């Protein structure tokens, strides 16, 4: 991933308002969108960040809902990450 265009628009505006970030993606945590956002923030607008992503694991077969739950990518985990990061700001 590479954060382009966003850095001059939505990302800094949002982080300026919220003072924190949660990135959620159906991708490996390392090298994903969250890493790109973290790099941008560390250089430009430091803020607490939580990551919701696959943590160093290979995919398996299953329904989308089963897989989202198995890998912690469902709404429950996104909400938990948001609550956790808000406490850190």
PDB file of C-alpha atoms in Angstrom:
ATOM      1  CA  UNK A   1       0.000   0.000   0.000  1.00  0.00           C
ATOM      2  CA  UNK A   2       0.976   3.584  -0.506  1.00  0.00           C
ATOM      3  CA  UNK A   3      -0.941   6.508   0.924  1.00  0.00           C
ATOM      4  CA  UNK A   4      -1.200   9.043  -1.883  1.00  0.00           C
ATOM      5  CA  UNK A   5      -3.586  11.922  -2.282  1.00  0.00           C
ATOM      6  CA  UNK A   6      -5.099  11.072   1.077  1.00  0.00           C
ATOM      7  CA  UNK A   7      -2.223  12.708   2.911  1.00  0.00           C
ATOM      8  CA  UNK A   8      -3.207  16.076   1.515  1.00  0.00           C
ATOM      9  CA  UNK A   9      -6.894  15.622   2.168  1.00  0.00           C
ATOM     10  CA  UNK A  10      -8.871  13.169   4.307  1.00  0.00           C
ATOM     11  CA  UNK A  11      -6.262  11.630   6.609  1.00  0.00           C
ATOM     12  CA  UNK A  12      -4.826  14.763   8.240  1.00  0.00           C
ATOM     13  CA  UNK A  13      -8.251  16.383   8.447  1.00  0.00           C
ATOM     14  CA  UNK A  14      -9.723  13.344  10.174  1.00  0.00           C
ATOM     15  CA  UNK A  15      -6.791  12.859  12.561  1.00  0.00           C
ATOM     16  CA  UNK A  16      -6.818  16.556  13.448  1.00  0.00           C
ATOM     17  CA  UNK A  17     -10.438  16.138  14.553  1.00  0.00           C
ATOM     18  CA  UNK A  18     -10.257  12.733  16.261  1.00  0.00           C
ATOM     19  CA  UNK A  19      -6.665  12.798  17.574  1.00  0.00           C
ATOM     20  CA  UNK A  20      -6.420   9.034  16.899  1.00  0.00           C
ATOM     21  CA  UNK A  21      -6.744   6.424  14.115  1.00  0.00           C
ATOM     22  CA  UNK A  22      -8.019   2.883  13.621  1.00  0.00           C
ATOM     23  CA  UNK A  23      -7.064   1.170  10.377  1.00  0.00           C
ATOM     24  CA  UNK A  24      -9.050  -1.935   9.407  1.00  0.00           C
ATOM     25  CA  UNK A  25      -8.131  -4.096   6.442  1.00  0.00           C
ATOM     26  CA  UNK A  26      -8.431  -7.610   5.024  1.00  0.00           C
ATOM     27  CA  UNK A  27      -4.676  -7.843   4.646  1.00  0.00           C
ATOM     28  CA  UNK A  28      -1.578  -8.799   6.582  1.00  0.00           C
ATOM     29  CA  UNK A  29      -0.812  -6.252   9.289  1.00  0.00           C
ATOM     30  CA  UNK A  30       2.808  -5.936   8.166  1.00  0.00           C
ATOM     31  CA  UNK A  31       3.121  -4.034   4.912  1.00  0.00           C
ATOM     32  CA  UNK A  32      -0.537  -3.138   4.708  1.00  0.00           C
ATOM     33  CA  UNK A  33      -2.572   0.034   4.754  1.00  0.00           C
ATOM     34  CA  UNK A  34      -2.061   0.451   8.502  1.00  0.00           C
ATOM     35  CA  UNK A  35       1.713   0.528   8.033  1.00  0.00           C
ATOM     36  CA  UNK A  36       1.397   3.202   5.350  1.00  0.00           C
ATOM     37  CA  UNK A  37      -0.872   5.300   7.550  1.00  0.00           C
ATOM     38  CA  UNK A  38       1.531   4.860  10.490  1.00  0.00           C
ATOM     39  CA  UNK A  39       4.456   6.046   8.373  1.00  0.00           C
ATOM     40  CA  UNK A  40       2.565   9.108   7.236  1.00  0.00           C
ATOM     41  CA  UNK A  41       1.405   9.943  10.762  1.00  0.00           C
ATOM     42  CA  UNK A  42       4.821   9.441  12.349  1.00  0.00           C
ATOM     43  CA  UNK A  43       6.318  11.958   9.942  1.00  0.00           C
ATOM     44  CA  UNK A  44       3.515  14.479   9.813  1.00  0.00           C
ATOM     45  CA  UNK A  45       0.894  14.185  12.529  1.00  0.00           C
ATOM     46  CA  UNK A  46       1.755  11.765  15.364  1.00  0.00           C
ATOM     47  CA  UNK A  47      -1.361  10.184  16.864  1.00  0.00           C
ATOM     48  CA  UNK A  48      -2.292   6.939  18.639  1.00  0.00           C
ATOM     49  CA  UNK A  49      -3.193   4.186  16.164  1.00  0.00           C
ATOM     50  CA  UNK A  50      -4.740   0.739  16.455  1.00  0.00           C
ATOM     51  CA  UNK A  51      -4.569  -1.876  13.703  1.00  0.00           C
ATOM     52  CA  UNK A  52      -7.282  -4.362  12.774  1.00  0.00           C
ATOM     53  CA  UNK A  53      -5.697  -6.748  10.271  1.00  0.00           C
ATOM     54  CA  UNK A  54      -4.540 -10.309   9.770  1.00  0.00           C
ATOM     55  CA  UNK A  55      -1.646 -10.896  12.137  1.00  0.00           C
ATOM     56  CA  UNK A  56       0.993 -13.059  10.427  1.00  0.00           C
ATOM     57  CA  UNK A  57      -1.334 -15.866   9.363  1.00  0.00           C
ATOM     58  CA  UNK A  58      -2.251 -17.588   6.134  1.00  0.00           C
ATOM     59  CA  UNK A  59      -5.837 -17.639   4.898  1.00  0.00           C
ATOM     60  CA  UNK A  60      -8.164 -20.604   5.129  1.00  0.00           C
ATOM     61  CA  UNK A  61     -11.434 -21.645   3.542  1.00  0.00           C
ATOM     62  CA  UNK A  62     -14.751 -20.546   4.988  1.00  0.00           C
ATOM     63  CA  UNK A  63     -17.587 -18.116   4.539  1.00  0.00           C
ATOM     64  CA  UNK A  64     -16.664 -14.449   4.556  1.00  0.00           C
ATOM     65  CA  UNK A  65     -18.334 -13.948   7.949  1.00  0.00           C
ATOM     66  CA  UNK A  66     -16.515 -16.962   9.457  1.00  0.00           C
ATOM     67  CA  UNK A  67     -13.176 -15.731   8.189  1.00  0.00           C
ATOM     68  CA  UNK A  68     -13.733 -12.146   9.326  1.00  0.00           C
ATOM     69  CA  UNK A  69     -14.477 -13.428  12.837  1.00  0.00           C
ATOM     70  CA  UNK A  70     -11.605 -15.964  12.852  1.00  0.00           C
ATOM     71  CA  UNK A  71      -9.040 -13.311  11.931  1.00  0.00           C
ATOM     72  CA  UNK A  72     -10.499 -10.588  14.164  1.00  0.00           C
ATOM     73  CA  UNK A  73     -11.648  -8.405  11.282  1.00  0.00           C
ATOM     74  CA  UNK A  74     -15.308  -8.155  12.272  1.00  0.00           C
ATOM     75  CA  UNK A  75     -17.255  -5.234  13.700  1.00  0.00           C
ATOM     76  CA  UNK A  76     -16.726  -6.409  17.285  1.00  0.00           C
ATOM     77  CA  UNK A  77     -12.948  -6.147  16.891  1.00  0.00           C
ATOM     78  CA  UNK A  78     -13.087  -2.831  15.045  1.00  0.00           C
ATOM     79  CA  UNK A  79     -15.225  -1.359  17.831  1.00  0.00           C
ATOM     80  CA  UNK A  80     -12.810  -2.731  20.455  1.00  0.00           C
ATOM     81  CA  UNK A  81      -9.864  -1.151  18.629  1.00  0.00           C
ATOM     82  CA  UNK A  82     -11.688   2.190  18.454  1.00  0.00           C
ATOM     83  CA  UNK A  83     -12.461   2.099  22.169  1.00  0.00           C
ATOM     84  CA  UNK A  84      -8.854   1.204  22.952  1.00  0.00           C
ATOM     85  CA  UNK A  85      -7.322   3.972  20.825  1.00  0.00           C
ATOM     86  CA  UNK A  86      -9.702   6.624  22.195  1.00  0.00           C
ATOM     87  CA  UNK A  87      -8.419   5.846  25.694  1.00  0.00           C
ATOM     88  CA  UNK A  88      -4.849   6.509  24.493  1.00  0.00           C
ATOM     89  CA  UNK A  89      -5.377   9.984  23.085  1.00  0.00           C
TER      90      UNK A  89
END
